[in-house]
mmCIF file of C-alpha atoms and ligand atoms in Angstrom:
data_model
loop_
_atom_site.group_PDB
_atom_site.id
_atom_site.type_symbol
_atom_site.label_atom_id
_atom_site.label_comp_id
_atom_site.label_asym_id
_atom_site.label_seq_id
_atom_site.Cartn_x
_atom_site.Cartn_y
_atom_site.Cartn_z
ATOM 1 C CA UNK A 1 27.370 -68.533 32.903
ATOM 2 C CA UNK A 2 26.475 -72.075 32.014
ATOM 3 C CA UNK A 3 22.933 -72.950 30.074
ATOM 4 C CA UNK A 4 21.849 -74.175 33.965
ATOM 5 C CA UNK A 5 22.435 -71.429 35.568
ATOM 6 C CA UNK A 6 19.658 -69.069 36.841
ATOM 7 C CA UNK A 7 16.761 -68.047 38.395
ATOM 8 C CA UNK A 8 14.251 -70.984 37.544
ATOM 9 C CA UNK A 9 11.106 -68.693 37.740
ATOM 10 C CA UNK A 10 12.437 -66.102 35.537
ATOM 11 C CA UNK A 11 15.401 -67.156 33.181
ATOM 12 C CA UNK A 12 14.289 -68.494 30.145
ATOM 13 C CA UNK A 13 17.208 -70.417 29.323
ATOM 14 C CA UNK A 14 16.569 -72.841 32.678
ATOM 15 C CA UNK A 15 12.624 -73.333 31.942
ATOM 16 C CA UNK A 16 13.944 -74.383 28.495
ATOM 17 C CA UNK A 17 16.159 -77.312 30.596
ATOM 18 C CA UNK A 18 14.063 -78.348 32.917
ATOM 19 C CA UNK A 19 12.496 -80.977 30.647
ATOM 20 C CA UNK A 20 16.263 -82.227 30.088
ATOM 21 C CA UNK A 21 16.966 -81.504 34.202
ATOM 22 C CA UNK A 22 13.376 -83.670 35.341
ATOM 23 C CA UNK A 23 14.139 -86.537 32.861
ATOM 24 C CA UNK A 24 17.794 -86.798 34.519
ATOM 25 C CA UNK A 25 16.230 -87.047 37.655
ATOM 26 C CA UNK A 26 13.646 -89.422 36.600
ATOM 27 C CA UNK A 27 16.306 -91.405 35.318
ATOM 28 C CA UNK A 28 18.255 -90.895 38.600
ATOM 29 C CA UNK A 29 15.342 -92.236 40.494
ATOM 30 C CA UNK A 30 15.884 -95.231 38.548
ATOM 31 C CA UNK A 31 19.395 -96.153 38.803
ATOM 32 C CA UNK A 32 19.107 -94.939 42.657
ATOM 33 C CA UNK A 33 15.733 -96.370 43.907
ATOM 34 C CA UNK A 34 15.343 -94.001 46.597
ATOM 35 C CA UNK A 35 12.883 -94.246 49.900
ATOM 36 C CA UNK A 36 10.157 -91.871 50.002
ATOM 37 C CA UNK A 37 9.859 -91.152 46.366
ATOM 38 C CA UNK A 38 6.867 -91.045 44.215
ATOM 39 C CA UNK A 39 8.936 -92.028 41.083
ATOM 40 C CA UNK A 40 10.682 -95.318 42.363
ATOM 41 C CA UNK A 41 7.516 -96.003 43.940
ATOM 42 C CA UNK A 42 6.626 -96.319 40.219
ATOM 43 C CA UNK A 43 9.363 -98.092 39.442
ATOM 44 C CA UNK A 44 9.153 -100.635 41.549
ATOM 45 C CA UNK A 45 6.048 -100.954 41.399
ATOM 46 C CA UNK A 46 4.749 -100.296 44.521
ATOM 47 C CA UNK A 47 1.513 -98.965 43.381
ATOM 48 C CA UNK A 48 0.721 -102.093 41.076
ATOM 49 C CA UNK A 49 2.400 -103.366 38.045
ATOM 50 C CA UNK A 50 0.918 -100.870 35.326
ATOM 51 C CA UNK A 51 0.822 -97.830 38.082
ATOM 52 C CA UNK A 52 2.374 -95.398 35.402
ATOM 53 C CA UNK A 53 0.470 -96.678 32.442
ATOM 54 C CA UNK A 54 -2.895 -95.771 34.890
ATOM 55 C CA UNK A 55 -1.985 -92.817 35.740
ATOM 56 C CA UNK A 56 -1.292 -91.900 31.886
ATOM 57 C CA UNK A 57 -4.813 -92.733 31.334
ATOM 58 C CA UNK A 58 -6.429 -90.656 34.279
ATOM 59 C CA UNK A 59 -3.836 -88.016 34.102
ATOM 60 C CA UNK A 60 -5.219 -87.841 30.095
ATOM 61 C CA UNK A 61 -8.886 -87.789 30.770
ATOM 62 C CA UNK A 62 -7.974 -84.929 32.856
ATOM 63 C CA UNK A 63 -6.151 -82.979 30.321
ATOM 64 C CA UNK A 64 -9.265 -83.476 28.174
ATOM 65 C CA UNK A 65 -11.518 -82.420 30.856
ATOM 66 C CA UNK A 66 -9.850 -79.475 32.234
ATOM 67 C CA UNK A 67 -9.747 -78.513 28.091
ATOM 68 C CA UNK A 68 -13.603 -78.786 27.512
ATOM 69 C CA UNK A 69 -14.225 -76.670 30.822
ATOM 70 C CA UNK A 70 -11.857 -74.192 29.033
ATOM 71 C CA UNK A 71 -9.703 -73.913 32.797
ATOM 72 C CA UNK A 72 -6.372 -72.981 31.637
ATOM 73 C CA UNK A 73 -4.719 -73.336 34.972
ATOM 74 C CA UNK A 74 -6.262 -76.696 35.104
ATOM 75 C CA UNK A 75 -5.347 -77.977 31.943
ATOM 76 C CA UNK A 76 -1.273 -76.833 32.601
ATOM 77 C CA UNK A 77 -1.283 -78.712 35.422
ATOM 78 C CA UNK A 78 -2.756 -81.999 34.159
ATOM 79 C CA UNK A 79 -0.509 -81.192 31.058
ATOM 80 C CA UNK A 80 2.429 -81.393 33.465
ATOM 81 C CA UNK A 81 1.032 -84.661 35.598
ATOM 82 C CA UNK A 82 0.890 -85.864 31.847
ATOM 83 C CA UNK A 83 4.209 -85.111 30.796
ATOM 84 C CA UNK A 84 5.824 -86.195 34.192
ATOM 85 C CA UNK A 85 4.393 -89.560 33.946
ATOM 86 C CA UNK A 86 4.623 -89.761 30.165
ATOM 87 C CA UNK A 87 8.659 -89.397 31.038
ATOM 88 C CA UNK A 88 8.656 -92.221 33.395
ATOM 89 C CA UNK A 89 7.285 -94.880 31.212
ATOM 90 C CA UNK A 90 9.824 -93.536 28.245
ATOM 91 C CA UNK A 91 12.604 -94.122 31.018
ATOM 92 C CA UNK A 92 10.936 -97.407 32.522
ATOM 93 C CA UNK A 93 11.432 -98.510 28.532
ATOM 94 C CA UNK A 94 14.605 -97.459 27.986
ATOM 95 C CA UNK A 95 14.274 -94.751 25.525
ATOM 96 C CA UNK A 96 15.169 -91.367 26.171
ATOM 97 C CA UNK A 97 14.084 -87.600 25.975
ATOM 98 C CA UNK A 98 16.827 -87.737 23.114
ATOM 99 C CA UNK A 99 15.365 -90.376 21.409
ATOM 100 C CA UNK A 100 11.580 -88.692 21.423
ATOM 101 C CA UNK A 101 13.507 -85.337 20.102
ATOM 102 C CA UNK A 102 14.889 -87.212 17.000
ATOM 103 C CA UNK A 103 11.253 -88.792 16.706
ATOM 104 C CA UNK A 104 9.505 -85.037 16.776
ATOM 105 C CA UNK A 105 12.118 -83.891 14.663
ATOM 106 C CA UNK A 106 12.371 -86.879 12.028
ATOM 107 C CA UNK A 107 8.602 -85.282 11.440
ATOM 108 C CA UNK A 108 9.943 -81.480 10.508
ATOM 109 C CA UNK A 109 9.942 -81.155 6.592
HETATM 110 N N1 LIG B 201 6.888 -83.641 38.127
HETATM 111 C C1 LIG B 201 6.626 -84.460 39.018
HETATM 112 C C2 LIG B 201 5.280 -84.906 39.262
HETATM 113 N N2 LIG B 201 4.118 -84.594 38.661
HETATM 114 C C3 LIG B 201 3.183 -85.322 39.308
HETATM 115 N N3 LIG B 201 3.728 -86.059 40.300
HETATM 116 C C4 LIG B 201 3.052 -86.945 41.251
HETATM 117 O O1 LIG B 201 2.099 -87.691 40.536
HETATM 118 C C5 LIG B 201 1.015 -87.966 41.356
HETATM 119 C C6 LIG B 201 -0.206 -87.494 40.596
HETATM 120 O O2 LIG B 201 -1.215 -88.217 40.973
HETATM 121 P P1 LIG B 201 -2.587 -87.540 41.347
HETATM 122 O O3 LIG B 201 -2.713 -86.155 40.832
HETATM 123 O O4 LIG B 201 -3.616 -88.499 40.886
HETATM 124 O O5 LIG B 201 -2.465 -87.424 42.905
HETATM 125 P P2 LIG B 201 -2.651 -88.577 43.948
HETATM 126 O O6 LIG B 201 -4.110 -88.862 44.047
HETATM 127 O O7 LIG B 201 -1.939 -88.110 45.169
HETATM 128 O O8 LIG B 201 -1.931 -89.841 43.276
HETATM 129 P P3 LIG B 201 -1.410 -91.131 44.015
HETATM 130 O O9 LIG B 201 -0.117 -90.756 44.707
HETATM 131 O O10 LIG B 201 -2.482 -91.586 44.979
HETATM 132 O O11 LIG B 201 -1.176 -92.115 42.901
HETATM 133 C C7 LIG B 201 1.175 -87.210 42.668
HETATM 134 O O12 LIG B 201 1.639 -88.065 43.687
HETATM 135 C C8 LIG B 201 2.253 -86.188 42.299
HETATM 136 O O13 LIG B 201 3.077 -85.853 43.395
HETATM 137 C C9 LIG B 201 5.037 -85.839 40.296
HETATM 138 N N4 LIG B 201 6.042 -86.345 41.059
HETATM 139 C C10 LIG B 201 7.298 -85.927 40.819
HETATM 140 N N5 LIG B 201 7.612 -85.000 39.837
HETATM 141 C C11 LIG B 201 9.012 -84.589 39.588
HETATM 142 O O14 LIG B 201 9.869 -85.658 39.876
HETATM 143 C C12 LIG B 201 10.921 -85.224 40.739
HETATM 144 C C13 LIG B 201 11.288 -86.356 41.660
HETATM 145 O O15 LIG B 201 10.228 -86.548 42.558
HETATM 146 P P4 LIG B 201 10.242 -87.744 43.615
HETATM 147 O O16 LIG B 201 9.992 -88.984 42.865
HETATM 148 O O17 LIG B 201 9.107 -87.429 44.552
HETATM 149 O O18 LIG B 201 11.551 -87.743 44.280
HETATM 150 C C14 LIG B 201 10.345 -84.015 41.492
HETATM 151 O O19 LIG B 201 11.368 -83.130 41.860
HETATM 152 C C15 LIG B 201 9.459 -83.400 40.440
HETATM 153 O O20 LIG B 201 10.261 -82.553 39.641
#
């Protein structure tokens, strides 16, 4: 069985890919530009020049909001608007989820 394979709800091994599997299809979106999605509407910039960078600060304030209420299901999903839209300006600047790893783990002693 490969490292993809599984139930997505319950397999540990695929919640640990699907940062790998949404930043592939982020960068999909990119290469492919397809109709009717949210992420090449960001691309192109459909929603305004500095859509994403917007949306990193509302999607922020959120986190921080949903924190000080102390609403856990709140703050996991702002944490995942967050980290969606955090992805898409890494891609939009041509760095990758690789590249952020060896900048998390260049900070390990
Ligand atoms: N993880 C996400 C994700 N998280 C958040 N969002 C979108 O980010 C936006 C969040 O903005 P808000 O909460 O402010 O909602 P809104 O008021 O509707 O925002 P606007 O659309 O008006 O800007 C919503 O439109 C969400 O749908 C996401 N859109 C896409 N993805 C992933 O990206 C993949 C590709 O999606 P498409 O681009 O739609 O093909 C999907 O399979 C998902 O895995």
């Amino acid at each position: 069985m490969s490292d993809h394979e599984g139930d997505a709800d319950g397999d540990p091994a695929v919640r640990a890919d699907v940062l790998d599997d949404l930043f592939a299809t982020i960068e999909r979106r990119k290469a492919e530009l397809p109709e009717g999605s949210y992420t090449t509407s960001l691309f192109t910039h459909e929603k305004g020049e500095n859509a994403v960078l917007e949306k990193l600060g509302e999607e922020s304030t959120e986190v921080v909001l949903a924190a000080k209420d102390d609403d856990r299901e709140e703050l996991l999903a702002e944490s995942a608007d967050l980290v969606y839209h955090l992805l898409v300006l890494l891609a939009e600047k041509d760095c990758t989820l690789e590249d952020l790893r060896e900048e998390l783990a260049a900070r390990f002693a």
